[in-house]
Coordinates of C-alpha atoms in Angstrom, one line a residue:
X1 CA 70.8 -34.8 -108.2
X2 CA 70.4 -34.8 -104.5
X3 CA 67.6 -33.7 -102.0
X4 CA 68.5 -30.3 -100.4
X5 CA 68.3 -30.1 -96.8
X6 CA 68.4 -26.5 -96.0
X7 CA 64.8 -25.6 -96.3
X8 CA 62.9 -27.5 -93.6
X9 CA 59.4 -26.3 -94.6
X10 CA 60.1 -27.1 -98.2
X11 CA 61.2 -30.6 -97.4
X12 CA 58.0 -31.1 -95.4
X13 CA 56.0 -29.9 -98.3
X14 CA 57.7 -32.0 -100.7
X15 CA 57.1 -35.2 -98.7
X16 CA 53.3 -34.3 -98.2
X17 CA 52.7 -33.5 -102.0
X18 CA 54.7 -36.4 -103.3
X19 CA 52.8 -38.8 -100.9
X20 CA 49.5 -37.7 -102.6
X21 CA 51.3 -38.8 -106.1
X22 CA 52.7 -42.2 -104.9
X23 CA 49.5 -44.3 -105.7
X24 CA 49.3 -42.9 -109.1
X25 CA 52.8 -43.5 -109.9
X26 CA 52.9 -47.1 -108.9
X27 CA 49.7 -47.6 -110.4
X28 CA 51.1 -46.4 -113.8
X29 CA 54.1 -48.7 -113.4
X30 CA 52.1 -52.0 -112.5
X31 CA 49.5 -51.3 -115.0
X32 CA 52.0 -50.6 -117.9
X33 CA 54.2 -53.4 -116.8
X34 CA 51.5 -56.0 -116.9
X35 CA 50.1 -54.7 -120.4
X36 CA 53.8 -55.3 -121.8
X37 CA 54.0 -58.6 -120.0
X38 CA 50.8 -59.7 -121.5
X39 CA 51.9 -58.8 -125.1
X40 CA 55.0 -61.1 -124.8
X41 CA 53.2 -63.9 -122.6
X42 CA 53.5 -66.6 -125.4
X43 CA 56.7 -65.3 -126.9
X44 CA 58.9 -64.7 -123.8
X45 CA 60.1 -67.2 -121.2
X46 CA 57.9 -67.4 -118.2
X47 CA 60.5 -66.0 -116.0
X48 CA 60.9 -62.9 -118.1
X49 CA 57.2 -62.5 -118.8
X50 CA 55.5 -63.5 -115.5
X51 CA 58.1 -63.9 -112.6
X52 CA 59.9 -60.5 -113.0
X53 CA 56.7 -58.6 -113.4
X54 CA 55.3 -60.3 -110.5
X55 CA 58.7 -59.5 -108.5
X56 CA 58.3 -55.8 -109.7
X57 CA 54.7 -55.7 -108.5
X58 CA 55.4 -57.0 -105.1
X59 CA 58.2 -54.2 -104.7
X60 CA 55.8 -51.4 -105.9
X61 CA 52.9 -52.7 -103.8
X62 CA 55.3 -52.9 -100.6
X63 CA 56.5 -49.3 -101.2
X64 CA 53.0 -48.4 -101.9
X65 CA 51.8 -49.7 -98.5
X66 CA 54.6 -48.1 -96.7
X67 CA 53.8 -44.6 -98.2
X68 CA 50.1 -45.1 -97.6
X69 CA 50.6 -45.9 -93.8
X70 CA 52.7 -42.6 -93.5
X71 CA 50.2 -40.4 -95.5
X72 CA 48.7 -38.7 -92.3
X73 CA 52.1 -38.5 -90.5
X74 CA 53.8 -35.2 -90.1
X75 CA 57.5 -36.0 -90.5
X76 CA 60.3 -33.9 -88.9
X77 CA 62.5 -32.3 -91.6
X78 CA 65.3 -34.7 -90.8
X79 CA 62.7 -37.6 -91.7
X80 CA 61.3 -35.9 -94.6
X81 CA 65.0 -35.5 -96.0
X82 CA 65.8 -39.3 -95.2
X83 CA 62.6 -40.3 -96.8
X84 CA 62.9 -38.4 -100.0
X85 CA 66.6 -39.4 -100.2
X86 CA 65.6 -43.0 -100.3
X87 CA 63.1 -42.4 -103.0
X88 CA 66.1 -40.9 -105.1
X89 CA 68.0 -44.2 -104.6
X90 CA 64.8 -46.5 -105.0
X91 CA 63.9 -44.4 -108.3
X92 CA 67.3 -45.2 -109.7
X93 CA 67.0 -48.9 -109.0
X94 CA 63.3 -49.1 -110.1
X95 CA 63.8 -47.1 -113.4
X96 CA 67.0 -49.3 -114.1
X97 CA 65.2 -52.5 -113.5
X98 CA 62.3 -51.7 -115.6
X99 CA 64.5 -50.5 -118.4
X100 CA 66.6 -53.4 -118.2
X101 CA 63.5 -55.8 -118.1
X102 CA 61.6 -54.1 -120.9
X103 CA 64.8 -54.1 -123.2
X104 CA 65.3 -57.8 -122.4
X105 CA 62.0 -58.6 -124.0
X106 CA 63.0 -57.1 -127.4
X107 CA 64.6 -60.2 -129.2
X108 CA 61.3 -62.2 -128.4
X109 CA 59.0 -60.0 -130.3
X110 CA 58.1 -58.9 -133.9
X111 CA 58.4 -55.3 -135.0
X112 CA 54.7 -54.8 -133.6
X113 CA 55.8 -56.1 -130.0
X114 CA 59.1 -54.3 -130.2
X115 CA 57.1 -51.1 -130.9
X116 CA 55.2 -51.8 -127.6
X117 CA 58.6 -52.0 -125.6
X118 CA 59.3 -48.4 -127.0
X119 CA 55.6 -47.3 -126.2
X120 CA 55.8 -48.8 -122.7
X121 CA 59.2 -47.0 -121.8
X122 CA 58.2 -43.8 -123.1
X123 CA 54.7 -43.6 -121.6
X124 CA 55.6 -45.3 -118.2
X125 CA 58.9 -42.9 -117.9
X126 CA 57.0 -39.8 -118.9
X127 CA 54.2 -40.6 -116.5
X128 CA 56.9 -41.3 -113.6
X129 CA 58.7 -38.0 -114.3
X130 CA 55.4 -36.1 -114.0
X131 CA 54.6 -37.8 -110.8
X132 CA 58.0 -36.6 -109.5
X133 CA 57.2 -33.0 -110.1
X134 CA 57.7 -32.1 -106.4
X135 CA 61.1 -33.8 -106.4
X136 CA 63.2 -32.4 -109.5
X137 CA 66.3 -34.5 -108.3
X138 CA 64.4 -37.8 -108.6
X139 CA 62.7 -36.7 -111.9
X140 CA 66.1 -36.0 -113.5
X141 CA 67.3 -39.4 -112.3
X142 CA 64.3 -41.1 -114.0
X143 CA 65.0 -39.1 -117.2
X144 CA 68.6 -39.7 -117.3
X145 CA 68.5 -43.5 -116.8
X146 CA 65.5 -43.9 -119.1
X147 CA 66.9 -41.7 -121.9
X148 CA 70.2 -43.0 -121.7
X149 CA 69.2 -46.6 -121.9
X150 CA 66.5 -45.9 -124.5
X151 CA 68.4 -43.6 -126.8
X152 CA 71.5 -46.0 -126.8
X153 CA 69.7 -49.1 -127.5
X154 CA 67.2 -48.0 -130.1
X155 CA 69.8 -45.9 -131.8
X156 CA 71.9 -49.1 -132.3
X157 CA 69.0 -51.1 -133.4
X158 CA 69.4 -49.7 -136.8
X159 CA 65.8 -48.9 -137.5
X160 CA 64.9 -45.6 -138.4
X161 CA 61.5 -45.4 -136.8
X162 CA 63.0 -46.3 -133.4
X163 CA 65.8 -43.8 -133.7
X164 CA 63.2 -41.3 -134.4
X165 CA 61.2 -42.3 -131.5
X166 CA 64.4 -42.3 -129.3
X167 CA 65.3 -38.7 -130.3
X168 CA 61.7 -37.9 -129.7
X169 CA 61.5 -39.1 -126.2
X170 CA 64.8 -37.1 -125.4
X171 CA 63.4 -34.0 -126.5
X172 CA 60.1 -34.4 -124.9
X173 CA 61.8 -35.5 -121.7
X174 CA 64.0 -32.3 -121.8
X175 CA 61.0 -30.0 -122.3
X176 CA 59.0 -31.9 -119.6
X177 CA 62.2 -31.5 -117.1
X178 CA 62.2 -27.8 -118.0
X179 CA 58.4 -27.5 -117.4
X180 CA 58.9 -29.3 -114.0
X181 CA 61.9 -27.0 -113.1
X182 CA 59.6 -24.0 -113.6
X183 CA 56.7 -25.4 -111.6
X184 CA 59.0 -26.5 -108.8
X185 CA 60.1 -22.8 -108.7
X186 CA 56.6 -21.8 -108.2
X187 CA 56.0 -24.5 -105.7
X188 CA 59.0 -23.8 -103.6
X189 CA 57.9 -19.9 -103.9
X190 CA 54.3 -20.8 -102.7
X191 CA 55.7 -22.7 -99.9
X192 CA 58.2 -19.9 -98.9
X193 CA 55.1 -17.5 -99.0
X194 CA 53.0 -19.9 -96.9
X195 CA 55.8 -20.4 -94.5
X196 CA 56.2 -16.5 -94.0
X197 CA 52.4 -16.0 -93.8
X198 CA 52.2 -18.8 -91.1
X199 CA 55.1 -17.1 -89.3
X200 CA 53.4 -13.8 -89.5
X201 CA 50.3 -15.3 -88.1
X202 CA 52.0 -16.9 -85.3
X203 CA 53.6 -13.7 -84.5
X204 CA 50.2 -11.7 -84.8
X205 CA 48.7 -14.4 -82.4
X206 CA 51.8 -14.1 -80.1
X207 CA 51.3 -10.2 -80.1
X208 CA 47.5 -10.5 -79.5
X209 CA 48.2 -12.7 -76.6
X210 CA 51.2 -10.7 -75.1
X211 CA 51.6 -7.6 -73.0
X212 CA 54.0 -5.4 -74.9
X213 CA 55.3 -3.8 -71.8
X214 CA 56.2 -6.7 -69.6
X215 CA 56.4 -9.6 -72.1
X216 CA 53.9 -11.7 -70.0
X217 CA 50.7 -13.0 -71.1
X218 CA 47.9 -10.4 -71.3
X219 CA 44.4 -10.5 -70.3
X220 CA 43.1 -12.2 -73.1
X221 CA 45.9 -15.0 -72.9
X222 CA 45.1 -15.4 -69.2
X223 CA 41.4 -16.1 -69.5
X224 CA 42.1 -18.5 -72.5
X225 CA 44.8 -20.3 -70.5
X226 CA 42.5 -20.4 -67.4
X227 CA 39.8 -22.0 -69.6
X228 CA 42.3 -24.9 -70.9
X229 CA 43.6 -25.5 -67.4
X230 CA 40.1 -25.6 -66.1
X231 CA 39.0 -28.1 -68.7
X232 CA 41.8 -30.3 -68.0
X233 CA 41.9 -29.9 -64.2
X234 CA 39.0 -32.6 -63.3
X235 CA 39.3 -33.3 -59.8
X236 CA 42.8 -31.7 -59.3
X237 CA 43.1 -28.4 -57.5
X238 CA 43.6 -25.2 -59.6
X239 CA 44.4 -21.9 -58.1
X240 CA 43.9 -18.4 -59.4
X241 CA 45.5 -15.3 -57.8
X242 CA 44.8 -11.7 -58.6
X243 CA 47.6 -9.2 -57.7
X244 CA 47.3 -5.3 -57.4
X245 CA 50.0 -3.1 -56.7
X246 CA 49.7 -0.8 -53.7
X247 CA 51.3 2.8 -54.3
X248 CA 51.8 2.5 -58.0
X249 CA 49.8 5.3 -59.2
X250 CA 51.5 7.8 -56.9
X251 CA 54.9 6.9 -58.3
X252 CA 53.6 6.8 -61.9
X253 CA 52.2 10.4 -61.3
X254 CA 55.1 11.7 -59.6
X255 CA 58.0 10.3 -61.8
X256 CA 56.2 10.1 -65.1
X257 CA 55.0 7.1 -67.3
X258 CA 58.8 6.1 -68.1
X259 CA 59.6 5.2 -64.6
X260 CA 56.2 3.7 -64.2
X261 CA 56.5 1.4 -67.3
X262 CA 60.3 0.5 -66.0
X263 CA 58.6 -0.4 -62.5
X264 CA 55.8 -2.5 -64.1
X265 CA 58.6 -4.3 -66.2
X266 CA 60.5 -5.2 -63.0
X267 CA 57.5 -6.3 -61.3
X268 CA 56.6 -8.6 -64.2
X269 CA 60.5 -9.9 -64.0
X270 CA 60.1 -10.5 -60.3
X271 CA 56.8 -12.3 -60.6
X272 CA 58.3 -14.6 -63.5
X273 CA 61.2 -15.3 -61.4
X274 CA 58.9 -16.8 -58.7
X275 CA 57.0 -19.0 -61.1
X276 CA 57.6 -22.5 -61.9
X277 CA 56.4 -24.8 -64.7
X278 CA 53.0 -25.1 -63.1
X279 CA 52.6 -21.2 -62.6
X280 CA 51.4 -19.1 -65.2
X281 CA 51.8 -15.3 -64.9
X282 CA 49.8 -12.7 -66.7
X283 CA 49.4 -8.9 -66.7
X284 CA 45.7 -8.1 -66.7
X285 CA 46.4 -4.4 -67.2
X286 CA 47.4 -1.2 -65.5
X287 CA 49.0 -2.4 -62.2
X288 CA 46.9 -5.7 -62.0
X289 CA 48.6 -8.9 -62.6
X290 CA 47.3 -12.5 -62.2
X291 CA 48.4 -16.0 -61.8
X292 CA 47.2 -19.6 -62.2
X293 CA 48.5 -22.7 -60.5
X294 CA 47.9 -26.1 -62.0
X295 CA 47.9 -29.0 -59.5
X296 CA 48.4 -26.5 -56.8
X297 CA 49.7 -27.4 -53.4
X298 CA 47.5 -27.2 -50.2
X299 CA 46.2 -24.0 -48.7
X300 CA 49.2 -23.4 -46.5
X301 CA 51.7 -23.8 -49.4
X302 CA 49.7 -21.9 -51.6
X303 CA 49.4 -18.9 -49.1
X304 CA 53.1 -19.2 -48.6
X305 CA 53.6 -18.7 -52.3
X306 CA 51.4 -15.8 -52.1
X307 CA 53.4 -14.3 -49.1
X308 CA 56.4 -14.8 -51.2
X309 CA 55.1 -12.9 -54.0
X310 CA 54.1 -10.0 -51.6
X311 CA 57.5 -9.9 -50.0
X312 CA 59.3 -9.8 -53.3
X313 CA 57.2 -6.7 -54.3
X314 CA 58.0 -5.0 -51.0
X315 CA 61.8 -5.2 -51.9
X316 CA 62.7 -1.7 -53.2
X317 CA 63.0 -1.3 -56.9
X318 CA 66.3 0.2 -58.0
X319 CA 65.4 1.8 -61.5
X320 CA 67.5 4.0 -63.8
X321 CA 65.9 7.2 -62.8
X322 CA 64.8 6.5 -59.1
X323 CA 64.9 3.9 -56.4
X324 CA 61.0 3.4 -55.4
X325 CA 59.2 1.2 -53.0
X326 CA 55.6 -0.4 -53.4
X327 CA 53.9 -3.2 -52.1
X328 CA 51.3 -5.7 -53.4
X329 CA 48.2 -7.4 -52.3
X330 CA 47.1 -10.8 -53.6
X331 CA 43.6 -12.6 -53.5
X332 CA 43.4 -16.5 -54.3
X333 CA 40.9 -18.9 -54.9
X334 CA 41.0 -22.5 -55.4
X335 CA 39.0 -24.8 -57.6
X336 CA 36.9 -27.0 -56.6
X337 CA 36.9 -26.1 -53.0
X338 CA 35.8 -22.5 -53.4
X339 CA 34.6 -22.3 -57.1
X340 CA 32.5 -24.3 -59.5
X341 CA 33.3 -22.7 -62.6
X342 CA 36.1 -20.3 -64.3
X343 CA 34.1 -17.1 -63.9
X344 CA 33.5 -17.9 -60.2
X345 CA 36.9 -18.8 -59.8
X346 CA 38.4 -15.5 -61.1
X347 CA 35.8 -13.5 -59.4
X348 CA 36.2 -15.0 -55.9
X349 CA 40.2 -14.3 -56.2
X350 CA 39.4 -10.7 -57.1
X351 CA 37.0 -10.5 -54.1
X352 CA 39.8 -12.0 -51.9
X353 CA 42.0 -9.3 -53.4
X354 CA 39.6 -6.5 -52.4
X355 CA 39.4 -7.9 -48.9
X356 CA 43.1 -8.2 -48.6
X357 CA 43.6 -4.4 -49.6
X358 CA 41.0 -3.8 -47.2
X359 CA 41.8 -5.5 -44.1
X360 CA 45.5 -6.5 -44.5
X361 CA 47.0 -4.6 -47.4
X362 CA 50.3 -5.9 -48.7
X363 CA 49.6 -9.4 -47.9
X364 CA 47.9 -12.6 -49.5
X365 CA 44.4 -13.8 -48.6
X366 CA 42.6 -16.9 -49.5
X367 CA 38.8 -16.8 -50.2
X368 CA 37.0 -18.9 -47.8
X369 CA 33.5 -19.9 -46.7
X370 CA 33.3 -16.8 -44.4
X371 CA 33.7 -14.8 -47.7
X372 CA 30.8 -16.6 -49.4
X373 CA 28.7 -15.6 -46.3
X374 CA 29.9 -12.1 -46.7
X375 CA 29.1 -12.0 -50.2
X376 CA 25.8 -13.1 -49.6
X377 CA 25.3 -10.5 -46.6
X378 CA 26.7 -7.7 -49.1
X379 CA 24.2 -8.6 -51.8
X380 CA 21.4 -8.3 -49.2
X381 CA 23.1 -5.1 -47.9
X382 CA 23.1 -3.6 -51.6
X383 CA 19.5 -4.7 -52.2
X384 CA 18.2 -2.9 -49.0
X385 CA 20.4 0.1 -49.4
X386 CA 19.5 0.8 -52.9
X387 CA 15.7 0.8 -51.7
X388 CA 16.5 2.8 -48.5
X389 CA 14.8 6.2 -47.6
X390 CA 18.2 7.8 -46.9
X391 CA 16.5 11.1 -45.5
X392 CA 14.7 9.0 -42.7
X393 CA 17.2 6.3 -42.1
X394 CA 20.5 8.1 -42.0
X395 CA 21.7 9.9 -39.2
X396 CA 24.7 11.9 -38.1
X397 CA 26.6 11.4 -35.0
X398 CA 29.5 13.6 -33.8
X399 CA 32.8 13.1 -32.2
X400 CA 34.5 16.0 -30.4
X401 CA 38.1 17.3 -31.3
X402 CA 39.5 18.5 -28.1
X403 CA 42.4 21.0 -27.5
X404 CA 44.3 19.1 -24.8
X405 CA 45.9 22.4 -23.6
X406 CA 42.5 23.8 -22.3
X407 CA 40.3 21.0 -22.7
X408 CA 38.0 23.0 -25.2
X409 CA 36.2 21.3 -27.8
X410 CA 37.4 22.9 -31.3
X411 CA 35.5 21.0 -33.7
X412 CA 33.2 17.8 -34.3
X413 CA 33.7 15.2 -36.9
X414 CA 30.6 14.1 -38.4
X415 CA 30.2 10.2 -38.6
X416 CA 27.4 8.3 -40.6
X417 CA 25.0 6.0 -39.0
X418 CA 22.3 3.9 -40.6
X419 CA 19.4 2.4 -38.8
X420 CA 17.7 0.2 -41.5
X421 CA 14.0 -1.1 -40.8
X422 CA 15.0 -4.5 -42.4
X423 CA 18.6 -5.1 -41.0
X424 CA 18.8 -2.7 -38.0
X425 CA 21.7 -0.7 -37.2
X426 CA 24.5 -1.3 -39.9
X427 CA 28.1 -0.4 -39.2
X428 CA 29.8 2.3 -41.6
X429 CA 32.5 0.0 -42.5
X430 CA 29.9 -2.1 -43.9
X431 CA 27.4 0.0 -45.8
X432 CA 29.9 2.8 -46.9
X433 CA 31.9 0.4 -49.2
X434 CA 28.6 -1.0 -50.5
X435 CA 27.3 2.5 -51.3
X436 CA 30.5 3.2 -53.1
X437 CA 30.4 0.0 -55.1
X438 CA 26.7 0.6 -56.4
X439 CA 27.1 4.3 -57.0
X440 CA 25.0 5.6 -54.1
X441 CA 27.8 7.2 -52.2
X442 CA 27.3 10.8 -53.8
X443 CA 23.7 10.8 -52.5
X444 CA 24.6 9.5 -49.2
X445 CA 27.3 12.5 -49.0
X446 CA 24.6 15.1 -49.9
X447 CA 22.1 13.7 -47.4
X448 CA 24.8 13.4 -44.5
X449 CA 26.4 16.7 -45.3
X450 CA 23.0 18.6 -45.0
X451 CA 22.1 17.0 -41.8
X452 CA 25.7 17.7 -40.2
X453 CA 25.5 21.5 -41.4
X454 CA 22.0 21.8 -40.0
X455 CA 23.4 20.8 -36.6
X456 CA 26.6 22.9 -36.9
X457 CA 24.5 26.0 -37.4
X458 CA 23.4 25.6 -33.5
X459 CA 27.1 25.6 -32.4
X460 CA 29.2 28.5 -31.5
X461 CA 31.0 30.2 -34.1
X462 CA 34.5 29.0 -33.2
X463 CA 33.5 25.3 -33.2
X464 CA 34.3 23.6 -36.6
X465 CA 32.9 20.7 -38.5
X466 CA 35.0 18.0 -39.9
X467 CA 33.3 15.9 -42.8
X468 CA 34.7 13.1 -44.7
X469 CA 34.6 12.8 -48.4
X470 CA 35.0 9.6 -50.4
X471 CA 37.0 9.1 -53.7
X472 CA 33.7 9.6 -55.6
X473 CA 32.9 12.9 -54.0
X474 CA 36.1 14.5 -55.2
X475 CA 36.8 12.7 -58.6
X476 CA 34.2 14.7 -60.6
X477 CA 33.7 18.5 -60.9
X478 CA 29.9 18.0 -60.9
X479 CA 30.1 16.3 -57.4
X480 CA 32.4 19.2 -56.0
X481 CA 29.9 21.7 -57.6
X482 CA 27.2 19.9 -55.7
X483 CA 28.7 20.0 -52.4
X484 CA 29.7 23.6 -52.6
X485 CA 26.0 24.5 -53.3
X486 CA 24.9 22.6 -50.2
X487 CA 27.5 24.6 -48.1
X488 CA 26.6 28.1 -49.6
X489 CA 22.6 27.3 -49.1
X490 CA 23.3 26.3 -45.6
X491 CA 24.2 29.6 -44.5
X492 CA 27.1 28.4 -42.3
X493 CA 30.7 30.0 -42.7
X494 CA 32.8 27.6 -45.0
X495 CA 35.8 28.4 -43.0
X496 CA 34.3 26.4 -40.1
X497 CA 34.3 23.3 -42.4
X498 CA 37.1 21.0 -42.8
X499 CA 36.8 18.3 -45.4
X500 CA 38.8 14.9 -44.5
X501 CA 40.1 13.1 -47.6
X502 CA 42.1 10.0 -47.5
X503 CA 45.5 9.7 -49.2
X504 CA 43.8 6.7 -51.4
X505 CA 40.9 9.0 -52.6
X506 CA 43.4 11.6 -53.7
X507 CA 45.9 9.3 -55.4
X508 CA 43.0 7.7 -57.4
X509 CA 42.9 10.8 -59.5
X510 CA 45.8 13.3 -58.5
X511 CA 44.8 15.8 -61.0
X512 CA 41.1 15.9 -60.2
X513 CA 41.6 15.7 -56.6
X514 CA 43.9 18.8 -56.6
X515 CA 41.3 20.8 -58.6
X516 CA 38.5 19.7 -56.2
X517 CA 40.6 20.7 -53.4
X518 CA 41.5 24.2 -54.9
X519 CA 37.7 24.6 -55.3
X520 CA 37.0 23.9 -51.6
X521 CA 39.9 26.1 -50.6
X522 CA 38.7 29.0 -52.6
X523 CA 35.4 28.6 -50.9
X524 CA 37.1 29.0 -47.5
X525 CA 36.9 25.3 -46.5
X526 CA 39.9 23.5 -44.9
X527 CA 41.4 20.3 -46.0
X528 CA 42.6 17.5 -43.8
X529 CA 44.4 14.5 -44.8
X530 CA 42.7 11.6 -43.0
X531 CA 44.6 8.4 -41.9
X532 CA 48.0 10.2 -42.6
X533 CA 51.1 7.7 -42.8
X534 CA 49.0 4.6 -44.0
X535 CA 49.0 5.5 -47.7
X536 CA 51.5 5.8 -50.6
X537 CA 51.6 9.4 -51.4
X538 CA 54.7 11.4 -51.5
X539 CA 55.5 14.5 -49.4
X540 CA 55.8 16.6 -52.6
X541 CA 52.5 15.6 -53.8
X542 CA 50.9 16.5 -50.4
X543 CA 52.5 19.7 -50.3
X544 CA 51.3 20.4 -53.8
X545 CA 47.7 20.0 -52.5
X546 CA 47.7 22.9 -50.1
X547 CA 46.5 21.0 -47.2
X548 CA 45.4 22.7 -44.0
X549 CA 45.5 19.8 -41.6
X550 CA 46.8 16.1 -41.2
X551 CA 45.1 13.5 -39.1
X552 CA 47.5 11.0 -37.7
X553 CA 46.0 7.4 -37.9
X554 CA 44.8 5.7 -34.7
X555 CA 47.1 2.6 -35.5
X556 CA 50.1 4.8 -34.6
X557 CA 48.5 5.9 -31.2
X558 CA 47.5 2.5 -29.8
X559 CA 49.8 1.6 -27.1
X560 CA 52.0 4.8 -27.9
X561 CA 53.5 5.0 -24.4
X562 CA 54.7 1.3 -24.5
X563 CA 55.9 1.0 -28.1
X564 CA 59.0 2.9 -29.0
X565 CA 58.4 2.8 -32.7
X566 CA 55.0 4.4 -32.7
X567 CA 56.4 6.9 -30.3
X568 CA 59.1 7.7 -32.8
X569 CA 56.6 7.8 -35.7
X570 CA 54.0 10.0 -33.9
X571 CA 57.0 12.4 -32.9
X572 CA 58.3 12.5 -36.5
X573 CA 54.6 13.3 -37.9
X574 CA 54.1 16.0 -35.4
X575 CA 57.4 17.6 -36.3
X576 CA 56.4 17.3 -40.1
X577 CA 53.1 18.8 -39.6
X578 CA 54.8 21.8 -37.7
X579 CA 57.4 22.2 -40.4
X580 CA 54.9 22.2 -43.1
X581 CA 52.7 24.7 -41.2
X582 CA 49.7 22.2 -40.9
X583 CA 47.3 21.6 -38.0
X584 CA 47.6 18.2 -36.7
X585 CA 44.7 15.9 -35.1
X586 CA 45.5 12.8 -33.5
X587 CA 43.0 10.1 -33.7
X588 CA 42.0 7.2 -31.7
X589 CA 43.1 8.3 -28.1
X590 CA 41.6 5.7 -25.7
X591 CA 43.7 6.0 -22.4
X592 CA 45.3 8.5 -20.0
X593 CA 48.7 7.0 -20.7
X594 CA 48.2 7.6 -24.5
X595 CA 46.9 11.3 -24.0
X596 CA 50.0 12.1 -21.4
X597 CA 52.6 10.6 -23.9
X598 CA 50.9 12.7 -26.6
X599 CA 51.2 15.8 -24.4
X600 CA 54.9 15.3 -23.9
X601 CA 55.4 15.0 -27.6
X602 CA 53.6 18.6 -28.0
X603 CA 50.4 17.1 -29.5
X604 CA 47.4 19.6 -29.2
X605 CA 44.2 18.4 -31.0
X606 CA 43.1 14.9 -30.2
X607 CA 40.0 12.8 -30.6
X608 CA 39.0 9.4 -29.4
X609 CA 37.2 7.3 -26.9
X610 CA 39.2 8.7 -24.1
X611 CA 36.9 11.8 -24.4
X612 CA 33.7 10.4 -25.9
X613 CA 32.5 7.9 -28.6
X614 CA 30.5 9.3 -31.6
X615 CA 27.3 10.8 -29.9
X616 CA 24.0 11.8 -31.5
X617 CA 23.2 15.6 -31.9
X618 CA 21.1 15.6 -28.7
X619 CA 24.2 15.0 -26.6
X620 CA 26.5 17.6 -28.3
X621 CA 25.6 20.3 -25.5
X622 CA 27.7 18.7 -22.9
X623 CA 30.9 19.4 -24.9
X624 CA 30.2 23.1 -25.5
X625 CA 30.7 25.9 -22.9
X626 CA 27.9 26.5 -20.9
X627 CA 27.5 30.5 -21.7
X628 CA 27.5 29.7 -25.4
X629 CA 24.6 27.1 -24.8
X630 CA 22.8 29.8 -22.9
X631 CA 23.4 32.5 -25.6
X632 CA 22.1 30.1 -28.3
X633 CA 19.1 29.4 -26.3
X634 CA 18.4 33.0 -25.6

């Protein structure tokens, strides 16, 4: 007899469906009441035949207006329960009032008019009960009040036909209530099924927009959220940051995916801890994350946030199976200062990330006007390079590698030079990354290697060639086979060749890099690890690659004699190379003081501007012994 409050979705559904029945229910009551009043218009007193129906009509109209105004509102479960409870109470009062009013007319009419009273109560009551199908408790209240009064009154009237009508109404009401209960069970079952379906759809939508590993928003949700924030931004600043982990892949390869996944989860947690209500963190995939900052602060504070993120990522991660250390680089762009649409906003953040990893790895970089000019220049560079005559325009310069014990030239490192008819001389730092990006690097490698080998054929047999390979050169077996074919067709002894490969290139695809290195080793070539100490590979991985040399990066050599930290690093790296049985070339030697310090540390092979910048093939002779030149000439 009361409205249950446990099922919130059922309460809201009952409210919604009953709201649609309210106009019909009050229409039935008002029309039938005035029909009965008209029957007794001349027989009953005015207050009974006019005033009371008018009062009932006003009450019903008022209730109808209230329900009509709330027809589009979605109530809370508490509001729905309260409204339906009031409906129970009002139904009791209204049914009682209508029944009392109708029976009060009975003494003023003849048998025909009295029959109309019975008909009014029966039809109106059954119609109202039907309208309360979504509210069984209210339907029971109406049925009990109506049948109690009807059966009691007409049974006592002593008229056989009325007694039959009373019993008939009772039986019909019972049958109708049973039918309503069955319908209500189906109704509540449908509501329950819909609730479960909606919950499942919400969960599916959540999972479709959720990164299952970290619990962060995924790439799809990131772009959806970015579109939403952009549409709402107006003239307010909106920032996008793209974060890439430095050193994740080696850890994933060394310790396995279990540790890699645990590391990514911890990274996601640290990023979330740094976020606030206006910062939205996502995982784009792999070891790449992103953030959006609505109403973002000025550039200085935004960069400060970026540096906080980078600092947090540099803190060692204590995992269950290992303690590891990585870093992270982040590129940032801001609307409307640096972008005019969503796509441009993201792409410029990604470009800033690329520049950060290239020039200031492990830190934050904000896209700027200078980057716009650089993009335009890169685009022009791409166009010119893609149409260049590589055979004609590319040249190889050589920088000697000297044994400081006897000042003998042991090898030359081949370095690419490009003189474009359109752009003039272009630095390798500019055109090599462009060649990698547009897929032209393998062709460049082949052209440069042929030219370098052709020059090396004129050197003494004990002078080697050091040649740089890119990530793309060692990332496919076809590329390795092509390089091997060039070496074999050159006629030069492969044992005179050292291929220089960076840690980054090897860590891109460790298994393929290892297979490529093994191929070159079987051919007789040496393998030198370039820029040693600046990457993120582990010693166990380096040992597994069967290297023959390491090259100490020039960043450790600059000011070596004045910088105790650099001095200790170089000393440790020299000791490491000796312990691992590897040759060691020290790059970037520019002053006598640096050379003297290296000599004290036991360094042997050096290269740098102290001896010579890279020179064209025509100037190589001055670094070779005179007698070897004579022999070659003879």
